[in-house]
Amino acid sequence: VSMDLNSASTVVLQVLTQATSQDTAVLKPAEEQLKQWETQPGFYSVLLPPRDKKFGGLAFLFFKQGIVPSGRRVAPRALSEEEKSTLRAGLITNFNEPINQIATQIAVLIAKVARLDCPRQWPELIPTLIESVKVQDDLRQHRALLTFYHVTKTLASKRLAADRKLFYDLASGIYSFACSLWNHHTDTFLQQVSSGNETAVLSSLERTLLSLKVLRKLTVNGFVEPHKNMEVMGFLHGIFERLKQFLECSRNIGTDNVCRDRLEKTIILFTKVLLDFLDQHPFSFTPLIQRSLEFSVSYVFTDVGEGVTFERFIVQCMNLIKMIVKNYAYKPSKNFEDSSPETLEAHKIKMAFFTYPTLTEICRRLVSHYFLLTEEELTMWEEDPEGFTVEETGGDSWKYSLRPCTEVLFIDIFHEYNQTLTPVLLEMMQTLQGPTNVEDMNALLIKDAVYNAVGLAAYELFDSVDFDQWFKNQLIPELQVIHNRYKPLRRRVIWLIGQWISVKFKSDLRPMLYEAICNLLQDQDLVVRIETATTLKLTVDDFEFRTDQFLPYLETMFTLLFQLLQQVTECDTKMHVLHVLSCVIERVNMQIRPYVGCLVQYLPLLWKQSEEHNMLRCAILTTLIHLVQGLGADSKNVYPFLLPVIQLSTDVSQPPHVYLLEDGLELWLVTLENSPCITPELLRIFQNMSPLLELSSENLRTCFKIINGYIFLSSTEFLQTYAVGLCQSFCDLLKEITTEGQVQVLKVVENALKVNPVLGPQMFQPILPCVFRGIIEGERYPVVMSTYLGVMGRVLLQNASFFSSLLSEMAHKFNQEMDQLLGNMIEMWVDRMDNITQPERRKLSALALLSLLPSDNSVIQDKFCGIINISVEGLHDVMTEDSETGTYKDCMLMSHLEEPKVTEDEEPPTEQDKRKKMLALKDPVHTVSLQQFIYEKLKAQQELLGEQGFQSLMETVDTEIVTQLQEFLQGF
């Protein structure tokens, strides 16, 4: 690339073009060539002056990658400071790029470089830009202004204190210039606007917009205490006058005019300056509160806005009112004295503005004007009913859409001034008693709007409305008017009831509501049916829901909901109806069984149809989770569909797992918990587990529960098939996981040893040495030590031969005698017994150490005192006094006869709960009496050593402990 620039650029363009080829034979050599060139001085200079559109785009991309440090840890070559300096200078020599897209790309690139290098390595950037925006040449002036904006925007976004300080310095240095620049372009535009020269008007409007964007960033982010700066406050106060001028312009610039879009953008930008400033500097905004409220309220709630306002502007004005009403900085404490003077001043301005007449007018206008369903909405209702129901979504929609925005403003104002506004709304309700004439569409829409307000203000109206009476006497009759033109009210009333359910609704009235829901789920109008389903969900989800009241209607509702699920076609609506079905299934649990046949048949079809819609598939998974819980052991009948769904959702090699994994794992777990027996297919899905454990994500906990589910379900078959791989996964996990994670892994191992004492230790043999070592070395984390002792206790108590082979292996590793090592372990166990908090593990420790008796081994006899201490501690843990007989009994013992009573509110036991109960009946902790075990072991030791030998052994134990032991062993 040492040739002259012109010929070099031709060669480079050719290689760049090859580097975008789809053909690897062309692509690879081009990539290699570029890699070599990248490291040569002067290469980026060839890319810099883009000569034509195609070369510009390609060269530009490559240039950007080379000059702006990316996430690559090792850049091919760091550019020398000298070359960087040349490149920076080259970027801002002439702002004359004719193609808009490339001009924007260059501006963004300069901003990215500025983020790294300005002002320290690039002090000349801002002065050059300021000079360039003054030139007379239209193109150069525009491109410089575009760059000026992107640079300001990027520098304003930096968050470190030192960078903020640099930006404050920059802002105070150039603010006056930015203001005069903006004023100049704005005045030019306002003079030209009536000239009829559209090109000139558009050009000056574009400059007005760009210079205002610069000012917005400087004003909002450039000052610590903006209210102390005369120019900043002057600019902000001036916005209202400018806004009026621009809104007046919009009278004459119709929607078909080329300038219309830019004009609306500029008007919105003015409101954004005010909103951003209020958000960042609430107290600096205080002097603007009065003007902002007067301005917004006059344009939105009086005739001033006639003919000039447009939807997005109304939304912004309403948001401005809302942000002032709701601003925490302006809310005094309960004790006025505790509030800051700034808060009290703002509060005073607000109170002076929101007088009774102003508030009532805003409230009336919101309800009787903005809440009315529009022509467009009614048309959409007819032509796209599902689109109409999805339209009104939550989240941040109030920031952009008119209906959610008006509703949120109403809620906030009503909440803030409810004592003033409650009588106003009640009076509106009073005038609407009785049914409305179906011919009078306007009256129907007014009533719809008032009911909307009563629903939104439910929490505030709690004490003022006797909802139960109103429900019986007014709302139920409204729902019985089946005329087609009455459907807006049927929909609104059932929605309204949904809003009040959790606020105030007498339980005895539920059956009357269920009756109404059954009727409305058969309404001829789809929107009404969908809204009814939503209210049903709210009813079923409510705290005071009672299953017994609901069961008589269950079959009808379930059938109608299922029909609705089939009737709707949009993905979002299907998800919504599925969600309602899920809630119903979850609430009635086992009672759903007779009615789910149709749903079970339909879901495979829906799953197949929703291949492209992962969110709908998530909804199906959630439904299946509740369905399996409802079906219990009968869920085995749906395995042909269920298991492939789990298989796909939890397979990390399949792309959909990104969306489906979490719900898929939950479904897998629930399926295991409710499975009556293992099947080959259910066992086969476990092949998905190893990659899931490698991910070691937040889903690990569920994975461990799934593994336990398999151990409970069929430990022998499961361990024989998968334990080797699982053990390897566990060993890998233990190396890199947190302490809590290690405990979770070891709990699974402990569970396997408990359920299958013969096979468990063999299968998890590679993990046991590190557990043993942890005990010997006195693991410092109590929770980990407790788990180690739990694992080792199981091996020692339930598989003594395996324990002795492990001991022999460890003695070899530690280069010690077996007896000596055993003694060390017992000593550590006795010493760290207090780390164990779970009663089961404490009893297990006592049983395990006692199982070493009787013994004539001198080491065990040496530790006899410790073993007895632990045993007596264990007795204190588990023995409870029988008040009738005055004797002690082991409270951990379980018998076959005890059937736990399931009360009304409790879930019936799952298949897994039953399995755990059966396993507990084989577990020494629950079947062996500790009292009896100690007695037998001591008796055997006495027989082994003879009376005298035993007596001298007992003398090593503290007399207080011996006394307690004798007390516990009375009667033996």
mmCIF file of C-alpha atoms in Angstrom, residues 77-257:
data_model
loop_
_atom_site.group_PDB
_atom_site.id
_atom_site.type_symbol
_atom_site.label_atom_id
_atom_site.label_comp_id
_atom_site.label_asym_id
_atom_site.label_seq_id
_atom_site.Cartn_x
_atom_site.Cartn_y
_atom_site.Cartn_z
ATOM 1 C CA ARG A 77 -2.064 -3.620 15.767
ATOM 2 C CA ALA A 78 -2.349 -0.525 17.854
ATOM 3 C CA LEU A 79 -2.276 2.558 15.629
ATOM 4 C CA SER A 80 0.591 4.906 16.349
ATOM 5 C CA GLU A 81 -0.307 8.254 17.934
ATOM 6 C CA GLU A 82 0.999 9.974 14.820
ATOM 7 C CA GLU A 83 -1.277 7.994 12.507
ATOM 8 C CA LYS A 84 -4.249 8.463 14.838
ATOM 9 C CA SER A 85 -3.652 12.187 14.795
ATOM 10 C CA THR A 86 -3.574 12.221 10.966
ATOM 11 C CA LEU A 87 -6.768 10.163 10.798
ATOM 12 C CA ARG A 88 -8.569 12.405 13.289
ATOM 13 C CA ALA A 89 -7.576 15.474 11.324
ATOM 14 C CA GLY A 90 -8.724 13.760 8.109
ATOM 15 C CA LEU A 91 -12.155 13.088 9.571
ATOM 16 C CA ILE A 92 -12.886 16.796 10.118
ATOM 17 C CA THR A 93 -11.095 18.476 7.194
ATOM 18 C CA ASN A 94 -14.159 18.985 5.050
ATOM 19 C CA PHE A 95 -17.805 18.388 5.932
ATOM 20 C CA ASN A 96 -19.005 17.862 2.395
ATOM 21 C CA GLU A 97 -20.253 14.268 2.163
ATOM 22 C CA PRO A 98 -23.196 14.449 -0.291
ATOM 23 C CA ILE A 99 -24.892 11.139 0.618
ATOM 24 C CA ASN A 100 -27.068 11.428 3.727
ATOM 25 C CA GLN A 101 -26.516 7.914 5.107
ATOM 26 C CA ILE A 102 -22.730 8.129 4.800
ATOM 27 C CA ALA A 103 -22.758 11.629 6.325
ATOM 28 C CA THR A 104 -24.623 10.252 9.357
ATOM 29 C CA GLN A 105 -22.209 7.304 9.595
ATOM 30 C CA ILE A 106 -19.221 9.670 9.531
ATOM 31 C CA ALA A 107 -20.830 11.882 12.205
ATOM 32 C CA VAL A 108 -21.400 8.831 14.418
ATOM 33 C CA LEU A 109 -17.810 7.679 13.842
ATOM 34 C CA ILE A 110 -16.390 11.108 14.778
ATOM 35 C CA ALA A 111 -18.539 10.970 17.923
ATOM 36 C CA LYS A 112 -17.172 7.509 18.799
ATOM 37 C CA VAL A 113 -13.603 8.713 18.398
ATOM 38 C CA ALA A 114 -14.479 11.842 20.401
ATOM 39 C CA ARG A 115 -15.792 9.635 23.218
ATOM 40 C CA LEU A 116 -12.282 8.221 23.572
ATOM 41 C CA ASP A 117 -10.043 11.144 22.608
ATOM 42 C CA CYS A 118 -11.882 14.416 23.235
ATOM 43 C CA PRO A 119 -10.789 16.831 24.613
ATOM 44 C CA ARG A 120 -7.362 15.571 25.726
ATOM 45 C CA GLN A 121 -5.957 14.074 22.498
ATOM 46 C CA TRP A 122 -8.318 15.986 20.232
ATOM 47 C CA PRO A 123 -8.611 19.550 21.567
ATOM 48 C CA GLU A 124 -9.236 20.981 18.112
ATOM 49 C CA LEU A 125 -12.474 19.018 17.491
ATOM 50 C CA ILE A 126 -14.994 21.376 19.173
ATOM 51 C CA PRO A 127 -13.385 24.658 17.893
ATOM 52 C CA THR A 128 -13.340 23.192 14.354
ATOM 53 C CA LEU A 129 -17.023 22.229 14.626
ATOM 54 C CA ILE A 130 -17.983 25.672 15.952
ATOM 55 C CA GLU A 131 -16.212 27.339 13.031
ATOM 56 C CA SER A 132 -17.707 24.904 10.515
ATOM 57 C CA VAL A 133 -21.324 25.453 11.600
ATOM 58 C CA LYS A 134 -20.878 29.164 10.844
ATOM 59 C CA VAL A 135 -19.931 28.707 7.144
ATOM 60 C CA GLN A 136 -22.354 29.908 4.476
ATOM 61 C CA ASP A 137 -22.191 26.775 2.324
ATOM 62 C CA ASP A 138 -25.462 24.903 2.981
ATOM 63 C CA LEU A 139 -24.138 21.336 2.705
ATOM 64 C CA ARG A 140 -21.032 21.934 4.816
ATOM 65 C CA GLN A 141 -23.013 23.812 7.433
ATOM 66 C CA HIS A 142 -25.571 21.013 7.706
ATOM 67 C CA ARG A 143 -22.945 18.236 7.919
ATOM 68 C CA ALA A 144 -20.988 20.133 10.572
ATOM 69 C CA LEU A 145 -24.163 20.684 12.582
ATOM 70 C CA LEU A 146 -25.033 16.977 12.278
ATOM 71 C CA THR A 147 -21.568 16.089 13.595
ATOM 72 C CA PHE A 148 -21.830 18.707 16.337
ATOM 73 C CA TYR A 149 -25.050 17.042 17.513
ATOM 74 C CA HIS A 150 -23.631 13.481 17.506
ATOM 75 C CA VAL A 151 -20.505 14.565 19.360
ATOM 76 C CA THR A 152 -22.549 16.448 22.008
ATOM 77 C CA LYS A 153 -24.924 13.497 22.407
ATOM 78 C CA THR A 154 -22.051 11.033 22.902
ATOM 79 C CA LEU A 155 -20.105 13.189 25.340
ATOM 80 C CA ALA A 156 -23.299 13.889 27.329
ATOM 81 C CA SER A 157 -23.835 10.156 27.804
ATOM 82 C CA LYS A 158 -20.552 9.552 29.670
ATOM 83 C CA ARG A 159 -21.115 8.773 33.325
ATOM 84 C CA LEU A 160 -17.767 8.794 35.168
ATOM 85 C CA ALA A 161 -17.228 11.806 37.419
ATOM 86 C CA ALA A 162 -14.140 13.047 35.545
ATOM 87 C CA ASP A 163 -15.969 12.816 32.201
ATOM 88 C CA ARG A 164 -19.001 14.603 33.635
ATOM 89 C CA LYS A 165 -16.730 17.410 34.811
ATOM 90 C CA LEU A 166 -15.256 17.714 31.289
ATOM 91 C CA PHE A 167 -18.763 17.912 29.843
ATOM 92 C CA TYR A 168 -19.784 20.609 32.359
ATOM 93 C CA ASP A 169 -16.746 22.636 31.268
ATOM 94 C CA LEU A 170 -17.602 22.121 27.608
ATOM 95 C CA ALA A 171 -21.270 23.071 28.156
ATOM 96 C CA SER A 172 -20.529 26.304 29.990
ATOM 97 C CA GLY A 173 -17.977 27.189 27.300
ATOM 98 C CA ILE A 174 -20.256 26.721 24.267
ATOM 99 C CA TYR A 175 -23.763 27.307 25.694
ATOM 100 C CA SER A 176 -24.054 30.937 24.552
ATOM 101 C CA PHE A 177 -22.940 29.980 21.069
ATOM 102 C CA ALA A 178 -25.397 27.035 20.932
ATOM 103 C CA CYS A 179 -28.240 29.331 22.020
ATOM 104 C CA SER A 180 -27.496 31.998 19.425
ATOM 105 C CA LEU A 181 -27.082 29.318 16.726
ATOM 106 C CA TRP A 182 -30.492 27.867 17.569
ATOM 107 C CA ASN A 183 -32.167 31.277 17.738
ATOM 108 C CA HIS A 184 -30.654 32.214 14.385
ATOM 109 C CA HIS A 185 -31.912 29.067 12.620
ATOM 110 C CA THR A 186 -35.311 29.279 14.320
ATOM 111 C CA ASP A 187 -35.829 32.910 13.266
ATOM 112 C CA THR A 188 -34.707 32.070 9.726
ATOM 113 C CA PHE A 189 -37.269 29.264 9.571
ATOM 114 C CA LEU A 190 -40.117 31.417 10.932
ATOM 115 C CA GLN A 191 -39.336 34.161 8.374
ATOM 116 C CA GLN A 192 -39.146 31.717 5.470
ATOM 117 C CA VAL A 193 -42.173 29.622 6.383
ATOM 118 C CA SER A 194 -44.637 31.879 4.594
ATOM 119 C CA SER A 195 -42.389 32.313 1.518
ATOM 120 C CA GLY A 196 -43.681 29.173 -0.166
ATOM 121 C CA ASN A 197 -40.144 27.972 -1.010
ATOM 122 C CA GLU A 198 -40.472 24.450 0.377
ATOM 123 C CA THR A 199 -36.818 23.481 -0.128
ATOM 124 C CA ALA A 200 -35.517 26.508 1.784
ATOM 125 C CA VAL A 201 -38.120 26.025 4.535
ATOM 126 C CA LEU A 202 -37.239 22.355 4.939
ATOM 127 C CA SER A 203 -33.524 23.146 4.988
ATOM 128 C CA SER A 204 -33.801 25.782 7.745
ATOM 129 C CA LEU A 205 -36.230 23.566 9.707
ATOM 130 C CA GLU A 206 -33.672 20.742 9.593
ATOM 131 C CA ARG A 207 -31.026 23.098 11.047
ATOM 132 C CA THR A 208 -33.465 24.315 13.713
ATOM 133 C CA LEU A 209 -34.065 20.708 14.742
ATOM 134 C CA LEU A 210 -30.354 19.797 14.878
ATOM 135 C CA SER A 211 -29.370 22.903 16.835
ATOM 136 C CA LEU A 212 -32.239 22.269 19.266
ATOM 137 C CA LYS A 213 -31.008 18.686 19.737
ATOM 138 C CA VAL A 214 -27.579 20.063 20.690
ATOM 139 C CA LEU A 215 -29.164 22.506 23.145
ATOM 140 C CA ARG A 216 -31.285 19.752 24.705
ATOM 141 C CA LYS A 217 -28.176 17.697 25.565
ATOM 142 C CA LEU A 218 -26.287 20.734 26.898
ATOM 143 C CA THR A 219 -29.257 21.978 28.957
ATOM 144 C CA VAL A 220 -30.192 18.649 30.529
ATOM 145 C CA ASN A 221 -26.722 17.171 31.092
ATOM 146 C CA GLY A 222 -24.354 20.137 31.085
ATOM 147 C CA PHE A 223 -24.972 21.852 34.438
ATOM 148 C CA VAL A 224 -24.929 20.774 38.084
ATOM 149 C CA GLU A 225 -27.235 23.607 39.184
ATOM 150 C CA PRO A 226 -28.862 24.843 36.002
ATOM 151 C CA HIS A 227 -31.244 27.234 37.820
ATOM 152 C CA LYS A 228 -28.258 29.415 38.689
ATOM 153 C CA ASN A 229 -27.439 29.955 35.007
ATOM 154 C CA MET A 230 -29.351 32.881 33.472
ATOM 155 C CA GLU A 231 -28.929 31.644 29.907
ATOM 156 C CA VAL A 232 -30.202 28.140 30.643
ATOM 157 C CA MET A 233 -33.292 29.446 32.432
ATOM 158 C CA GLY A 234 -33.772 32.065 29.717
ATOM 159 C CA PHE A 235 -33.781 29.345 27.062
ATOM 160 C CA LEU A 236 -36.243 27.185 29.036
ATOM 161 C CA HIS A 237 -38.649 30.065 29.683
ATOM 162 C CA GLY A 238 -38.418 30.951 25.984
ATOM 163 C CA ILE A 239 -39.569 27.464 24.944
ATOM 164 C CA PHE A 240 -43.252 28.224 25.632
ATOM 165 C CA GLU A 241 -43.272 31.224 23.267
ATOM 166 C CA ARG A 242 -41.405 29.277 20.591
ATOM 167 C CA LEU A 243 -43.823 26.356 20.973
ATOM 168 C CA LYS A 244 -46.772 28.706 20.351
ATOM 169 C CA GLN A 245 -45.084 30.047 17.205
ATOM 170 C CA PHE A 246 -44.435 26.546 15.870
ATOM 171 C CA LEU A 247 -47.940 25.324 16.734
ATOM 172 C CA GLU A 248 -49.371 28.301 14.831
ATOM 173 C CA CYS A 249 -47.194 27.331 11.842
ATOM 174 C CA SER A 250 -48.756 23.895 11.919
ATOM 175 C CA ARG A 251 -52.149 25.456 11.054
ATOM 176 C CA ASN A 252 -50.840 26.290 7.592
ATOM 177 C CA ILE A 253 -48.614 23.234 7.076
ATOM 178 C CA GLY A 254 -51.046 20.387 6.401
ATOM 179 C CA THR A 255 -50.395 16.679 6.887
ATOM 180 C CA ASP A 256 -49.444 16.292 3.197
ATOM 181 C CA ASN A 257 -46.771 19.015 3.322
#
